[in-house]
PDB file of C-alpha atoms in Angstrom:
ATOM      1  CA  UNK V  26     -16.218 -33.855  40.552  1.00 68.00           C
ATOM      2  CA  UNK V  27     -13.277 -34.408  42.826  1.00 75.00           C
ATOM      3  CA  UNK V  28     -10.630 -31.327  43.224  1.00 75.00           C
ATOM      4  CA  UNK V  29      -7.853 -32.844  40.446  1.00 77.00           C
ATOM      5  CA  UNK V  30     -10.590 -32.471  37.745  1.00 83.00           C
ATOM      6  CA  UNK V  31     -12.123 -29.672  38.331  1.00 85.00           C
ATOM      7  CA  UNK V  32      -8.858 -27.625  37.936  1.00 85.00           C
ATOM      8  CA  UNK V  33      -8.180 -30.019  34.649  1.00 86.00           C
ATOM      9  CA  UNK V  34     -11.646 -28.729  33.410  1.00 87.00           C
ATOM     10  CA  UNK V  35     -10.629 -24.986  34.430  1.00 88.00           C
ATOM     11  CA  UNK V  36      -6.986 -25.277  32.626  1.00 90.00           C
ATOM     12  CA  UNK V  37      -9.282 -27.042  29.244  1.00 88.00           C
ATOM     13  CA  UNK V  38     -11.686 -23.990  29.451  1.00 90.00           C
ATOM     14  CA  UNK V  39      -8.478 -21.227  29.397  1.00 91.00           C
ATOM     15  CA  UNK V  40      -7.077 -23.100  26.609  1.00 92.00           C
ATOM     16  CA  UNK V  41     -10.484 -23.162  24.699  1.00 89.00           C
ATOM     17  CA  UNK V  42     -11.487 -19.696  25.100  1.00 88.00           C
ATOM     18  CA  UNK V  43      -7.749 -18.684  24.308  1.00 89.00           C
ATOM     19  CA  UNK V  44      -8.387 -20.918  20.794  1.00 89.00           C
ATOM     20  CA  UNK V  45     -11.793 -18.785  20.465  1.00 87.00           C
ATOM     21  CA  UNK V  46     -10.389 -15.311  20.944  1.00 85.00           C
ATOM     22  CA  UNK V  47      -7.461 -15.982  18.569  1.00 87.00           C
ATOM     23  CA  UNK V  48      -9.616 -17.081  15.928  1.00 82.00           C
ATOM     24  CA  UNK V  49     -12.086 -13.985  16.619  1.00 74.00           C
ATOM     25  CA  UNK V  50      -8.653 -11.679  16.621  1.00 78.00           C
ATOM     26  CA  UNK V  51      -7.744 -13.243  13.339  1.00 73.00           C
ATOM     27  CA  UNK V  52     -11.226 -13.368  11.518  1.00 71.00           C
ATOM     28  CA  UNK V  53     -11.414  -9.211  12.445  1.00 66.00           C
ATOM     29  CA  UNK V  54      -8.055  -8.657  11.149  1.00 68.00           C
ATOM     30  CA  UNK V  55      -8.872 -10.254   8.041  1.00 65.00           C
ATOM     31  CA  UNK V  56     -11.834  -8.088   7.264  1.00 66.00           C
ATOM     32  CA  UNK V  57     -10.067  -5.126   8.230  1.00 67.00           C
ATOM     33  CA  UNK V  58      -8.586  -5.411   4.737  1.00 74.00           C
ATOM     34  CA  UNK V  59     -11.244  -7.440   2.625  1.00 80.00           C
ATOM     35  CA  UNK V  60     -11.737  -4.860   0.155  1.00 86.00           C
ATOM     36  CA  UNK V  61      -8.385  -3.972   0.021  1.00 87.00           C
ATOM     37  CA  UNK V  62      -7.290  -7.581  -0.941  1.00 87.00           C
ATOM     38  CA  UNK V  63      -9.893  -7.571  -3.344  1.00 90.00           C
ATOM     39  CA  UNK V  64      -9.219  -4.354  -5.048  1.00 91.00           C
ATOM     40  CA  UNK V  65      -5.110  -5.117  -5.223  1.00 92.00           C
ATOM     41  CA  UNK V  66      -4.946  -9.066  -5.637  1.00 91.00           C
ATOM     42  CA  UNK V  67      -3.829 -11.615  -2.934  1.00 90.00           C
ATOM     43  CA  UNK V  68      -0.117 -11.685  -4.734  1.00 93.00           C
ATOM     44  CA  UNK V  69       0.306  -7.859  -4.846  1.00 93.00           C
ATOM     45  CA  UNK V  70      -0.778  -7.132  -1.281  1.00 93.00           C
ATOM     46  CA  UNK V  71       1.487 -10.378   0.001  1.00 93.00           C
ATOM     47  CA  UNK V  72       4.509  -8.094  -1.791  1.00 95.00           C
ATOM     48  CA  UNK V  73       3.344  -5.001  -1.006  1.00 95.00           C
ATOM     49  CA  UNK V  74       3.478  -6.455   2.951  1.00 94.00           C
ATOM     50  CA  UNK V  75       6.826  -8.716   2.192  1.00 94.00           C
ATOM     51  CA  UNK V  76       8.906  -7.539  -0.377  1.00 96.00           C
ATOM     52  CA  UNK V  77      12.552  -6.958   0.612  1.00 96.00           C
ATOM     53  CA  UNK V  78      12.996  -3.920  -1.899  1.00 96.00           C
ATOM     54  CA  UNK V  79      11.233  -0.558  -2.274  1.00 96.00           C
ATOM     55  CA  UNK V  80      11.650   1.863  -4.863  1.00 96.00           C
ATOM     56  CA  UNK V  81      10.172   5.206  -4.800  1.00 96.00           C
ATOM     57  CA  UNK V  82       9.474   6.582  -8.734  1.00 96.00           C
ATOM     58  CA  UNK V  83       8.722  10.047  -9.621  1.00 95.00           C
ATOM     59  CA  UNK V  84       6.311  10.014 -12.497  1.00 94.00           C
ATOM     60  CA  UNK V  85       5.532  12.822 -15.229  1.00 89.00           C
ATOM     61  CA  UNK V  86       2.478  13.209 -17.324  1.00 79.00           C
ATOM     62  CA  UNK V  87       3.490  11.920 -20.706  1.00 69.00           C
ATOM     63  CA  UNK V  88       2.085  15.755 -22.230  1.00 61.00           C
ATOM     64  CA  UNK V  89       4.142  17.523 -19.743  1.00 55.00           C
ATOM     65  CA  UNK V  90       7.503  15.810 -21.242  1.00 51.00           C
ATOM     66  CA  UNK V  91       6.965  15.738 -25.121  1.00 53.00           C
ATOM     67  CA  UNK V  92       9.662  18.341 -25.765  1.00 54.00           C
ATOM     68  CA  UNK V  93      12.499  17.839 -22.639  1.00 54.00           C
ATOM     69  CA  UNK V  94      15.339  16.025 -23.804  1.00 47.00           C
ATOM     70  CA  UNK V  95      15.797  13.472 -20.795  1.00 66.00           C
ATOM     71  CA  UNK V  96      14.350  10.327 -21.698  1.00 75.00           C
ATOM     72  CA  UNK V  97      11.804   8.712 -19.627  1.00 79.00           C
ATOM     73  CA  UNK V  98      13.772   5.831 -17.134  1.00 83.00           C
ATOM     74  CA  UNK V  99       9.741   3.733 -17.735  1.00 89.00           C
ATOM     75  CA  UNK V 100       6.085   3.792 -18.644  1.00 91.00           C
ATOM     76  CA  UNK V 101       3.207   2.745 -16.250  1.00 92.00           C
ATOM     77  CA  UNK V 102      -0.395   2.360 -17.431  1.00 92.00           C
ATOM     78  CA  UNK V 103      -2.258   3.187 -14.504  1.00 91.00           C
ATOM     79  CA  UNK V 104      -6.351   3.904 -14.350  1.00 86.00           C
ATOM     80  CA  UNK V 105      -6.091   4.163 -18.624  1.00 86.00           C
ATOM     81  CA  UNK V 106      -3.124   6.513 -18.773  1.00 89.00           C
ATOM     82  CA  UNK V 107       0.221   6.486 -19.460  1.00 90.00           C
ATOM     83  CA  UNK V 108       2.767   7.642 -16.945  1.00 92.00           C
ATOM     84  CA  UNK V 109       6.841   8.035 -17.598  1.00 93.00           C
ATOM     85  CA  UNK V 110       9.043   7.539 -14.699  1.00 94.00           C
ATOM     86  CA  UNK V 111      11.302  10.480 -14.416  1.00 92.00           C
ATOM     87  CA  UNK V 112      13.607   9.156 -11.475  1.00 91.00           C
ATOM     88  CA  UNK V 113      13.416   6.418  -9.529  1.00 92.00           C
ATOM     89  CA  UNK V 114      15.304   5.911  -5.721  1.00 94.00           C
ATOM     90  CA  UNK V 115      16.015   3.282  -3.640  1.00 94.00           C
ATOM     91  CA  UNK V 116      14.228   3.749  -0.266  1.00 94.00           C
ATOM     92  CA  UNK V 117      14.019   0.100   0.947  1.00 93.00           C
ATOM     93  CA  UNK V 118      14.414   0.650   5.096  1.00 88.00           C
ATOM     94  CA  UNK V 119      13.999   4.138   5.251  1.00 90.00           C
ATOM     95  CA  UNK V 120      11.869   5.002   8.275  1.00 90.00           C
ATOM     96  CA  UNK V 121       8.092   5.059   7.824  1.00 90.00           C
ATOM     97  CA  UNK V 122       7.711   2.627   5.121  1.00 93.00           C
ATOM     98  CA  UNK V 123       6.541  -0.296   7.114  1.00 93.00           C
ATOM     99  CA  UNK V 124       3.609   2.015   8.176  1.00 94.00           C
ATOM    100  CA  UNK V 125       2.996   2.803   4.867  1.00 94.00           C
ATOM    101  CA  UNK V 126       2.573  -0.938   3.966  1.00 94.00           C
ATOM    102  CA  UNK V 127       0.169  -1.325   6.440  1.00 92.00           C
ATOM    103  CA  UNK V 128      -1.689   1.863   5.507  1.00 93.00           C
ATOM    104  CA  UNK V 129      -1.914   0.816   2.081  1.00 94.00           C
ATOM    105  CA  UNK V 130      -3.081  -2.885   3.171  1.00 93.00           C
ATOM    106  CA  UNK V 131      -6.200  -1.197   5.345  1.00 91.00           C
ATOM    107  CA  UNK V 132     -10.085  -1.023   4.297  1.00 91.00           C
ATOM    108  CA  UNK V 133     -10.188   2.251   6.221  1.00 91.00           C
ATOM    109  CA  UNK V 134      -7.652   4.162   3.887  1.00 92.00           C
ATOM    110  CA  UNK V 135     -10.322   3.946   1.347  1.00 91.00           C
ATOM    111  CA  UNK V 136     -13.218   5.285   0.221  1.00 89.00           C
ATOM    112  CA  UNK V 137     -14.884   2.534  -0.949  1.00 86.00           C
ATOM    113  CA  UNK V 138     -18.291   4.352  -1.683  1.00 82.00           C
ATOM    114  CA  UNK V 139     -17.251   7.501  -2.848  1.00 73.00           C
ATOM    115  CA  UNK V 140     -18.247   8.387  -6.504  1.00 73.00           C
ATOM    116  CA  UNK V 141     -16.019   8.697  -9.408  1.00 68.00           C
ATOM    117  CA  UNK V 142     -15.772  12.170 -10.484  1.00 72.00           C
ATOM    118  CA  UNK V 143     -14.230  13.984 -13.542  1.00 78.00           C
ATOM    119  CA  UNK V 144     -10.796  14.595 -11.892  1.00 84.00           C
ATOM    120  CA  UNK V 145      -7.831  15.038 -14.175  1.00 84.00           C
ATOM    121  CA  UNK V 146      -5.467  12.624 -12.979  1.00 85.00           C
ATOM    122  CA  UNK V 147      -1.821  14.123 -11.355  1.00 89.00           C
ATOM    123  CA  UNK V 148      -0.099  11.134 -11.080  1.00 94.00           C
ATOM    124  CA  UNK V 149       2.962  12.039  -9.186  1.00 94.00           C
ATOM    125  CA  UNK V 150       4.870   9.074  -7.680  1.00 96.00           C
ATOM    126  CA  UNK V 151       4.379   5.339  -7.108  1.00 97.00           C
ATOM    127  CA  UNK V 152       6.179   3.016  -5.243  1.00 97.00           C
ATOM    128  CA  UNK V 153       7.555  -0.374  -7.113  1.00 97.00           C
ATOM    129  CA  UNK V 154       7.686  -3.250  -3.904  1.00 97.00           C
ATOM    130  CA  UNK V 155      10.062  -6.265  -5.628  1.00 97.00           C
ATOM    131  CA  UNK V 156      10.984  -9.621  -4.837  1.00 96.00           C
ATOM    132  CA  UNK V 157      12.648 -12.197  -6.436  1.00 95.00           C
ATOM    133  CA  UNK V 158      11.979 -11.098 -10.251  1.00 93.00           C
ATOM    134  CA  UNK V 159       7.830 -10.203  -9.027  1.00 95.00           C
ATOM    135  CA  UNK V 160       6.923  -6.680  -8.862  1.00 95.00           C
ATOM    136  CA  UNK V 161       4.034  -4.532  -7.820  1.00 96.00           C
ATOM    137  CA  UNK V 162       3.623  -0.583  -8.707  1.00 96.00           C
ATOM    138  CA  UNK V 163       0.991   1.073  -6.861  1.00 96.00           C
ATOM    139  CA  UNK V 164       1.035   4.586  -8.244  1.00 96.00           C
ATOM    140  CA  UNK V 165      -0.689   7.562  -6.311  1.00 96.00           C
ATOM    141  CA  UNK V 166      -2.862  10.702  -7.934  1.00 94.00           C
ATOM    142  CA  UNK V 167      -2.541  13.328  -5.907  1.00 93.00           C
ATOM    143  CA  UNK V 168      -5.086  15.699  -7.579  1.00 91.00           C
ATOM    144  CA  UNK V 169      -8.197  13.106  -7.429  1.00 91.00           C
ATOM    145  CA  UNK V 170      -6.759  11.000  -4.314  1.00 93.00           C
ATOM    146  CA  UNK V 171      -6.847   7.778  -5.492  1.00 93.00           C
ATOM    147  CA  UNK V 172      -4.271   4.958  -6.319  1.00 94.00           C
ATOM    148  CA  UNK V 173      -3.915   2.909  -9.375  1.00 94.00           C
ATOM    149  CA  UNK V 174      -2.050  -0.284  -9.912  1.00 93.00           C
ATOM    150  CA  UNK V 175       0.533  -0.355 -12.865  1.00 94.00           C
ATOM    151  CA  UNK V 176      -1.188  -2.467 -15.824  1.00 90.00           C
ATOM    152  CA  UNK V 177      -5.187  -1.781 -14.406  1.00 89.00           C
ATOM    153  CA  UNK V 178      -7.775   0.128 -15.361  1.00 87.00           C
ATOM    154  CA  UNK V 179      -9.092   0.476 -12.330  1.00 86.00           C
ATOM    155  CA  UNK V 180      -8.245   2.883  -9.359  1.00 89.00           C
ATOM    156  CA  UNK V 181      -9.062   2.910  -5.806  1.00 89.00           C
ATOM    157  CA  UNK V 182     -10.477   6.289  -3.873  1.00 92.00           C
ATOM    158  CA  UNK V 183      -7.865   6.874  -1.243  1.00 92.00           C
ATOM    159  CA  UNK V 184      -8.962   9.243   2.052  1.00 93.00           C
ATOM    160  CA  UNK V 185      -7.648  12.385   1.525  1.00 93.00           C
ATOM    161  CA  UNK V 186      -5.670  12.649   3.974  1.00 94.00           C
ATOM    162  CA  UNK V 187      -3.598   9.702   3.661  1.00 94.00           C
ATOM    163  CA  UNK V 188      -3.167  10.636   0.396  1.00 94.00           C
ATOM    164  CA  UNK V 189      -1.322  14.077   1.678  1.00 95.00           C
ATOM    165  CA  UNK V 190       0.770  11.378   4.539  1.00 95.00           C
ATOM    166  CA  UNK V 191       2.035  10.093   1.842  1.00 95.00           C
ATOM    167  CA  UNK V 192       2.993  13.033  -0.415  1.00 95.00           C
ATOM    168  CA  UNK V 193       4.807  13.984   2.256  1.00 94.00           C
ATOM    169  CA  UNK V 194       6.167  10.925   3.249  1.00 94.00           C
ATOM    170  CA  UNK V 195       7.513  10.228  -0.229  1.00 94.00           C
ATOM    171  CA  UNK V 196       9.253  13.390  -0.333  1.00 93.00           C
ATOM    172  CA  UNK V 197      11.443  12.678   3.154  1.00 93.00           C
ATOM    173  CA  UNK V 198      12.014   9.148   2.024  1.00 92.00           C
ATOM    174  CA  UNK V 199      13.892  10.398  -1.411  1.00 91.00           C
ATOM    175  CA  UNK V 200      15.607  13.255   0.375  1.00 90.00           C
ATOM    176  CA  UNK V 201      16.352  10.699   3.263  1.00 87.00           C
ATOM    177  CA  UNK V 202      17.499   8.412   0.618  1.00 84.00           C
ATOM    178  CA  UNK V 203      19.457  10.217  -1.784  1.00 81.00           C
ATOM    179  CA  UNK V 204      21.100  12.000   1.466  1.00 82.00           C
ATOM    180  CA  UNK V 205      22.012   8.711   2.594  1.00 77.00           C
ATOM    181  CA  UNK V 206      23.343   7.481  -0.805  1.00 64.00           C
ATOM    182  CA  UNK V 207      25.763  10.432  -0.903  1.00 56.00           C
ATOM    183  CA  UNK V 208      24.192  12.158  -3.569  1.00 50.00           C
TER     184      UNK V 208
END
């Protein structure tokens, strides 16, 4: 093999093993967040990662507002109950929320095996991602750490400490937000 093709055969070999390691870089991204596609749906975890708009909503037990006067601004089904949405704010670009898309869109935010216990459920805020007329809700319960999608029965376990992230979080986005809005 003269000198000409051997360096053609070394530049064909980079190239290869650049195709290989890409493919290998995609393959384990995509498994990092098998489950997680599974448990949310291809379309709600392609908004949850895309949408243009995000809406944080404060949510009430529906027992703990039978008597107040203000009317409830929705209703979510989430995990077989009913939530009412006591405020909702606009928090589309506030700081942190791309992280939190990508948290939510990870296997290892999970608890896949952990067993369902006899936790009352405390939903206490969800956030609505929207684009063009499609919607997803992915409420959070912060007294059995798990998340629920609006319309299913079924919840996922979320790691407890992401779960407190993003009590947090979603308290500095609405005062962030409603600071920002003039409010």
């Amino acid at each position: 093999m003269n000198q000409s093709n051997r360096g053609k055969a070394v530049i064909v070999g980079i190239i290869l093993l650049a195709l290989l390691l890409s493919g290998y870089s995609w393959w384990h991204q995509f498994q990092k967040s098998r489950r997680c596609r599974e448990f949310l749906g291809t379309e709600a975890a392609q908004l949850i990662r895309l949408a243009p708009q995000v809406v944080l909503l404060r949510l009430e037990q529906e027992s703990a507002v039978a008597g107040s006067l203000n009317r409830p601004k929705g209703i979510l089904r989430i995990g077989g109950d009913t939530v009412l949405v006591s405020q909702h704010v606009e928090i589309t670009g506030t700081p942190g929320l791309s992280h939190a898309r990508h948290a939510l869109l990870q296997d290892v935010n999970y608890q896949w095996d952990a067993s369902q216990s006899d936790c009352v459920s405390q939903w206490s805020f969800a956030l609505r991602f929207a684009q063009d007329g499609e919607d997803v809700i992915i409420a959070f319960d912060t007294q059995c750490n798990r998340i629920g999608l609006n319309g299913a029965e079924r919840t996922g376990p979320f790691v407890p400490e992401r779960m407190r992230t993003f009590a947090e979080k979603s308290d500095e986005w609405e005062t962030r937000a409603l600071t920002e809005d003039g409010r």
